[in-house]
Short mmCIF file of C-alpha atoms in Angstrom, two decimals:
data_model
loop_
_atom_site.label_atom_id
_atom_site.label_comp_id
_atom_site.label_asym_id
_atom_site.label_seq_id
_atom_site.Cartn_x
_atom_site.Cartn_y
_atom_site.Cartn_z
CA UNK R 1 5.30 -19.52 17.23
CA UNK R 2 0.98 -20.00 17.73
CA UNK R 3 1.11 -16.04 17.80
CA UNK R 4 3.59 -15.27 14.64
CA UNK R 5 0.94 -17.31 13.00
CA UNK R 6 -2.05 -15.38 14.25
CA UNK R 7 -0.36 -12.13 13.11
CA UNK R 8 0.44 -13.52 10.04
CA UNK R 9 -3.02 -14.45 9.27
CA UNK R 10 -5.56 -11.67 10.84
CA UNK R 11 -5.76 -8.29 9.32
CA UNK R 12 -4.49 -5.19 10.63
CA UNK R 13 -6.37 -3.31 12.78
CA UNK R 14 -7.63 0.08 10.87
CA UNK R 15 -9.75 1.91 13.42
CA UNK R 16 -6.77 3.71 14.46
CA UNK R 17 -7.21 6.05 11.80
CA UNK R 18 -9.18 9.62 12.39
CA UNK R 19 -13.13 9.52 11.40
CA UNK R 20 -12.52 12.52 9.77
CA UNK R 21 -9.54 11.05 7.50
CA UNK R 22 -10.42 9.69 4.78
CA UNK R 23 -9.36 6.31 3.23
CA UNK R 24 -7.42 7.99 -0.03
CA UNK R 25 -4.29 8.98 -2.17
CA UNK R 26 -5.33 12.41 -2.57
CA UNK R 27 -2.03 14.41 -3.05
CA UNK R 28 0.14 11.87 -4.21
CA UNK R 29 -1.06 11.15 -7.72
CA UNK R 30 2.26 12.07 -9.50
CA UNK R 31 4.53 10.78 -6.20
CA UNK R 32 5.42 7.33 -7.87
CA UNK R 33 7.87 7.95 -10.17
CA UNK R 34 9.31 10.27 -8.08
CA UNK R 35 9.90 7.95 -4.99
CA UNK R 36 13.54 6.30 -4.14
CA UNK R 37 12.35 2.63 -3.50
CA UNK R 38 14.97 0.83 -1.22
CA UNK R 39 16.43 -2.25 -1.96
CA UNK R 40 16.44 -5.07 0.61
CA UNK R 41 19.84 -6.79 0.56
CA UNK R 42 21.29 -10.00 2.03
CA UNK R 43 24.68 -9.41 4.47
CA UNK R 44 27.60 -11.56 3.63
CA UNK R 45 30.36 -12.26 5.43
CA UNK R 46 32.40 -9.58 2.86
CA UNK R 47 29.97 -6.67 3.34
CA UNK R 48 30.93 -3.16 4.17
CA UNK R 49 27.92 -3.31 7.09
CA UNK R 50 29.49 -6.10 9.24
CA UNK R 51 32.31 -5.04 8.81
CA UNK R 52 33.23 -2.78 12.09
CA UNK R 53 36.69 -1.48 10.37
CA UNK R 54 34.42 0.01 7.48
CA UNK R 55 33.76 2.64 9.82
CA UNK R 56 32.05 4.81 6.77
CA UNK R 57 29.70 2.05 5.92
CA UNK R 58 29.55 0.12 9.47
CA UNK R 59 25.72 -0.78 10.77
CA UNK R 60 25.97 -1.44 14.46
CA UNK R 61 24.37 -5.08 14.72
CA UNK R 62 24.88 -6.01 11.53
CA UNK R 63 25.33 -9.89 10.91
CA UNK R 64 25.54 -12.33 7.82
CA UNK R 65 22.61 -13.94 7.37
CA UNK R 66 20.48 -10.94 7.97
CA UNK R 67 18.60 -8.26 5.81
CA UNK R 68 18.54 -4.78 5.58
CA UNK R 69 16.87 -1.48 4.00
CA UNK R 70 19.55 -0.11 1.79
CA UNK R 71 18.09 3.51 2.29
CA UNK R 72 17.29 3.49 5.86
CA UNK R 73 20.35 1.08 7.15
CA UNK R 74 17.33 -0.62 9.56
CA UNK R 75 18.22 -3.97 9.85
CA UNK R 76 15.16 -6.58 9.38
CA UNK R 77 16.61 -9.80 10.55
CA UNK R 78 17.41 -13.15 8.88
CA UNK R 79 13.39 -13.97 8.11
CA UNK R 80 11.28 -12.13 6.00
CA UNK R 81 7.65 -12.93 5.49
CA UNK R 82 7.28 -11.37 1.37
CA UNK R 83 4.54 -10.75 -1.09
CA UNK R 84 6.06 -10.62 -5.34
CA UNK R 85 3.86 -7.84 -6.49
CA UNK R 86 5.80 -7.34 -9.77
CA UNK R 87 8.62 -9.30 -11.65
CA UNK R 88 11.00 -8.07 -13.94
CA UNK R 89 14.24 -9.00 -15.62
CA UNK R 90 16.70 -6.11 -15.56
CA UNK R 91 20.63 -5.49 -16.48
CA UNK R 92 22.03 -3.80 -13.24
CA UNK R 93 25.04 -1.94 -13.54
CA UNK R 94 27.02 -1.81 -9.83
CA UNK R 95 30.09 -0.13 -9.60
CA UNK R 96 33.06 -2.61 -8.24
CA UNK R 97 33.93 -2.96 -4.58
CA UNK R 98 37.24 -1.79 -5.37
CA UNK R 99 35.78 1.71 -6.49
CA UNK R 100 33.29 2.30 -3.95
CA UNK R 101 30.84 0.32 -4.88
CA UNK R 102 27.23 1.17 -5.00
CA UNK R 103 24.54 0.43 -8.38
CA UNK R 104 24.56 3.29 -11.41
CA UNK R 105 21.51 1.98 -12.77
CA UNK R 106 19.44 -0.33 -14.84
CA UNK R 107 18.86 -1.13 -18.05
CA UNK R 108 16.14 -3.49 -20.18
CA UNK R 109 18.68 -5.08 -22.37
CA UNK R 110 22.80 -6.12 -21.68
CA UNK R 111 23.24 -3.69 -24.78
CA UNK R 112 21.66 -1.06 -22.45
CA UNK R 113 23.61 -1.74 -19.42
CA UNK R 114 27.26 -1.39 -21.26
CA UNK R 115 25.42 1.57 -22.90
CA UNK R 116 25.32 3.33 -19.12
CA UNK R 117 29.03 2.01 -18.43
CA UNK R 118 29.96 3.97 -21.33
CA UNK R 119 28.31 7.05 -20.29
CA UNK R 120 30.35 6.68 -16.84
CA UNK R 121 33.31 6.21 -18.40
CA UNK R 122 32.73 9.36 -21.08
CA UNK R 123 31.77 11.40 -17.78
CA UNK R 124 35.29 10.73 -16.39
CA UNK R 125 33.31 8.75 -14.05
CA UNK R 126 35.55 5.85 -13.84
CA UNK R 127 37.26 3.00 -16.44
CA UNK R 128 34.83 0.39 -18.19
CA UNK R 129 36.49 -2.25 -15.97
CA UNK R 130 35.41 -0.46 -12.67
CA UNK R 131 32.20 -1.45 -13.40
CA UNK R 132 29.76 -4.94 -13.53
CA UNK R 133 26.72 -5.22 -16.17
CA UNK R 134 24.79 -7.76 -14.32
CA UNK R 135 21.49 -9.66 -15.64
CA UNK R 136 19.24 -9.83 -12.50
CA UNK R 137 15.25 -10.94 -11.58
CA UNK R 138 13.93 -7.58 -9.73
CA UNK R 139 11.13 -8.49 -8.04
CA UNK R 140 9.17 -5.35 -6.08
CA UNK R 141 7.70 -7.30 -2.74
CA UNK R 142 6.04 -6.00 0.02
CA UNK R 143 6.95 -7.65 3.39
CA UNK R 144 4.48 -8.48 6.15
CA UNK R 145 5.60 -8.01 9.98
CA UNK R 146 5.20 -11.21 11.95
CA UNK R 147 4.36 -9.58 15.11
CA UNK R 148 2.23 -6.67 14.53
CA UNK R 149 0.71 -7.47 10.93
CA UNK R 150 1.57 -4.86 9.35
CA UNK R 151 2.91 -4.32 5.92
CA UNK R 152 6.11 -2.95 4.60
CA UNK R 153 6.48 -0.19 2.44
CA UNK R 154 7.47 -1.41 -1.09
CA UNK R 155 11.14 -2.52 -1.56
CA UNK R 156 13.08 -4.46 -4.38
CA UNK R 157 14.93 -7.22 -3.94
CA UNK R 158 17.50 -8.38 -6.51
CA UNK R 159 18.05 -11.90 -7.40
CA UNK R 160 21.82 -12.37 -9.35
CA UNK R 161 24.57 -14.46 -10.09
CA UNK R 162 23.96 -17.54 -7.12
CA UNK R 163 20.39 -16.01 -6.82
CA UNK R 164 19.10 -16.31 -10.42
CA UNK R 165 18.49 -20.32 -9.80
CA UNK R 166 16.34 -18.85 -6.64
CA UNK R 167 14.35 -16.81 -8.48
CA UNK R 168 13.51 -19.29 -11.22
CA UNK R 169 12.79 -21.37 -9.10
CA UNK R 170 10.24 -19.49 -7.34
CA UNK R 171 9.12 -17.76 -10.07
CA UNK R 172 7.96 -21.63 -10.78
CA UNK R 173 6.21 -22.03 -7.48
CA UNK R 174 4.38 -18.93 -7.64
CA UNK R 175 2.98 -20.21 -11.37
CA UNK R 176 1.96 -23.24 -10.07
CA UNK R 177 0.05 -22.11 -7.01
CA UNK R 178 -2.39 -20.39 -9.26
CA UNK R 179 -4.28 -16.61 -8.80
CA UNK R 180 -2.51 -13.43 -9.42
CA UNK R 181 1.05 -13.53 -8.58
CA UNK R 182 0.84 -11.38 -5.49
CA UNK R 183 -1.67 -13.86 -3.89
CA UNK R 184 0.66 -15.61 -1.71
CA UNK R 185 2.59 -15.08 1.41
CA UNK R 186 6.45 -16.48 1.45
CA UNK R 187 9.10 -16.90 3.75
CA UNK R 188 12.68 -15.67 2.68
CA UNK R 189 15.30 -17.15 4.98
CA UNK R 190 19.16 -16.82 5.02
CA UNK R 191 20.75 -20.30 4.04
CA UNK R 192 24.57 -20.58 3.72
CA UNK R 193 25.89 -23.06 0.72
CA UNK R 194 29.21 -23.95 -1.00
CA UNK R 195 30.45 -23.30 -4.22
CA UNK R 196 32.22 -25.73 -6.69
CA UNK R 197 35.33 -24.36 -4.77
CA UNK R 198 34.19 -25.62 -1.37
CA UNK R 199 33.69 -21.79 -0.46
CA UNK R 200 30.65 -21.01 1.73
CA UNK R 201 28.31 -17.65 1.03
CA UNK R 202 24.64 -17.06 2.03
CA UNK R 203 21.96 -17.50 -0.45
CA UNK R 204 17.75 -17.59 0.16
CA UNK R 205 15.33 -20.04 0.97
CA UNK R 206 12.21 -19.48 -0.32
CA UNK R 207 9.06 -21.02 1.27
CA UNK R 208 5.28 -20.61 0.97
CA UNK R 209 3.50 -19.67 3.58
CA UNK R 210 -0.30 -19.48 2.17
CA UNK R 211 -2.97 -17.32 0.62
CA UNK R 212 -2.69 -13.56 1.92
CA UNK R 213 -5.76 -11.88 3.23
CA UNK R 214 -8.57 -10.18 1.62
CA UNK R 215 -6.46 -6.52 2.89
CA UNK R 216 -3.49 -7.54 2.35
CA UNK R 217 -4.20 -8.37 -1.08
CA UNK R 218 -5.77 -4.83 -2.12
CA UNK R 219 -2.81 -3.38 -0.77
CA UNK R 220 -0.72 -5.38 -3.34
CA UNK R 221 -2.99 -5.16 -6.02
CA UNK R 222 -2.97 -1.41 -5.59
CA UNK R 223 1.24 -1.97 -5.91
CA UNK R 224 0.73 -4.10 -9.14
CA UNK R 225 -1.12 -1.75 -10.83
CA UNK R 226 1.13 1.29 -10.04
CA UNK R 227 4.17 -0.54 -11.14
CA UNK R 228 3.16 -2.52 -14.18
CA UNK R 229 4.74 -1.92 -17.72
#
């Protein structure tokens, strides 16, 4: 535990980069629109990836409770250590379970969101009921690594339905800390609950952690100012 802290808290080491390379972007000016960033997403019980008869969809290891890179599959445990660089509220439209699942796109408004279920269903793409319009906090985190230091690539995590109260809620905590919003360091943690039904799922714990350091948080001010509207 002493040495999660000590990762958690000294910067990363950078002499492993080349003297001759230098410390720049060069290249990749016009990349960021054109990059596919992955969503992290929380296993249930009912996912497709813990679910060893979904042989299509299957990730060997997979548990509830845990969280995993939608593009990669790589599973990143039930304990992530995040940075909110940007917040946003979004209308997601997913297509439903029953129809193979998977999100269309996203929209600013609800009008906007029934606006791309429409454009599915003119495309032959399916009937408006085959798909879920769904208002949702989108916040675009970078996660920290507890035993090497390191930072994550950028990755969105959606907060909906259960998860809204979650995100207000931290949304709340991050206000009151103070500082630019990408400031602090917090710990995202798998906690199961029960609905008015007595049902269990999995929702998210969210817990401060403390300031981030000086290089961590030019790496996410860097993200900020990319991805601000």
């Amino acid at each position: 535990m002493a040495n999660e802290k000590t990762q958690l808290a000294l910067a990363t080491d950078t002499d492993a980069v080349p003297a001759y390379i230098k410390a720049g972007n060069r290249g990749n000016e016009n990349v960021a629109d054109a990059l596919a960033i992955p969503r992290i997403k929380q296993l249930q019980k009912m996912s497709d990836e813990v679910d060893k008869h979904k042989t299509d969809k299957y990730v060997p290891g997979a548990e509830p409770g845990m969280f995993i890179n939608s593009i990669s599959n790589e599973l990143l445990g039930d304990e992530l250590y995040a940075i909110s660089t940007n917040f946003k509220v979004v209308y997601n439209v997913w297509r439903a379970r029953d129809s193979g699942g998977g999100i269309v796109g996203a929209a600013d408004t609800y009008a906007g969101g029934q606006a791309l279920i429409q454009e599915q269903v003119d495309q032959g793409n399916g009937k408006e009921e085959e798909f879920n319009n769904t208002e949702t906090h989108s916040h675009l985190m970078l996660f920290k690594n507890p035993e090497t230091g390191e930072l994550s690539l950028p990755a969105l995590f959606d907060f909906a339905n259960s998860k809204l109260s979650v995100s207000k809620n931290w949304n709340t905590q991050i206000a009151s800390k103070g500082g630019d919003r990408f400031a602090g360091l917090w710990k995202m943690s798998s906690v199961s609950v029960e609905n008015r039904s007595g049902q269990s799922y999995l929702n998210l714990k969210i817990e401060w952690q403390g300031w981030v350091q000086e290089e961590d948080y030019k790496v996410a001010e860097a993200l900020y100012e990319a991805h601000k509207s």
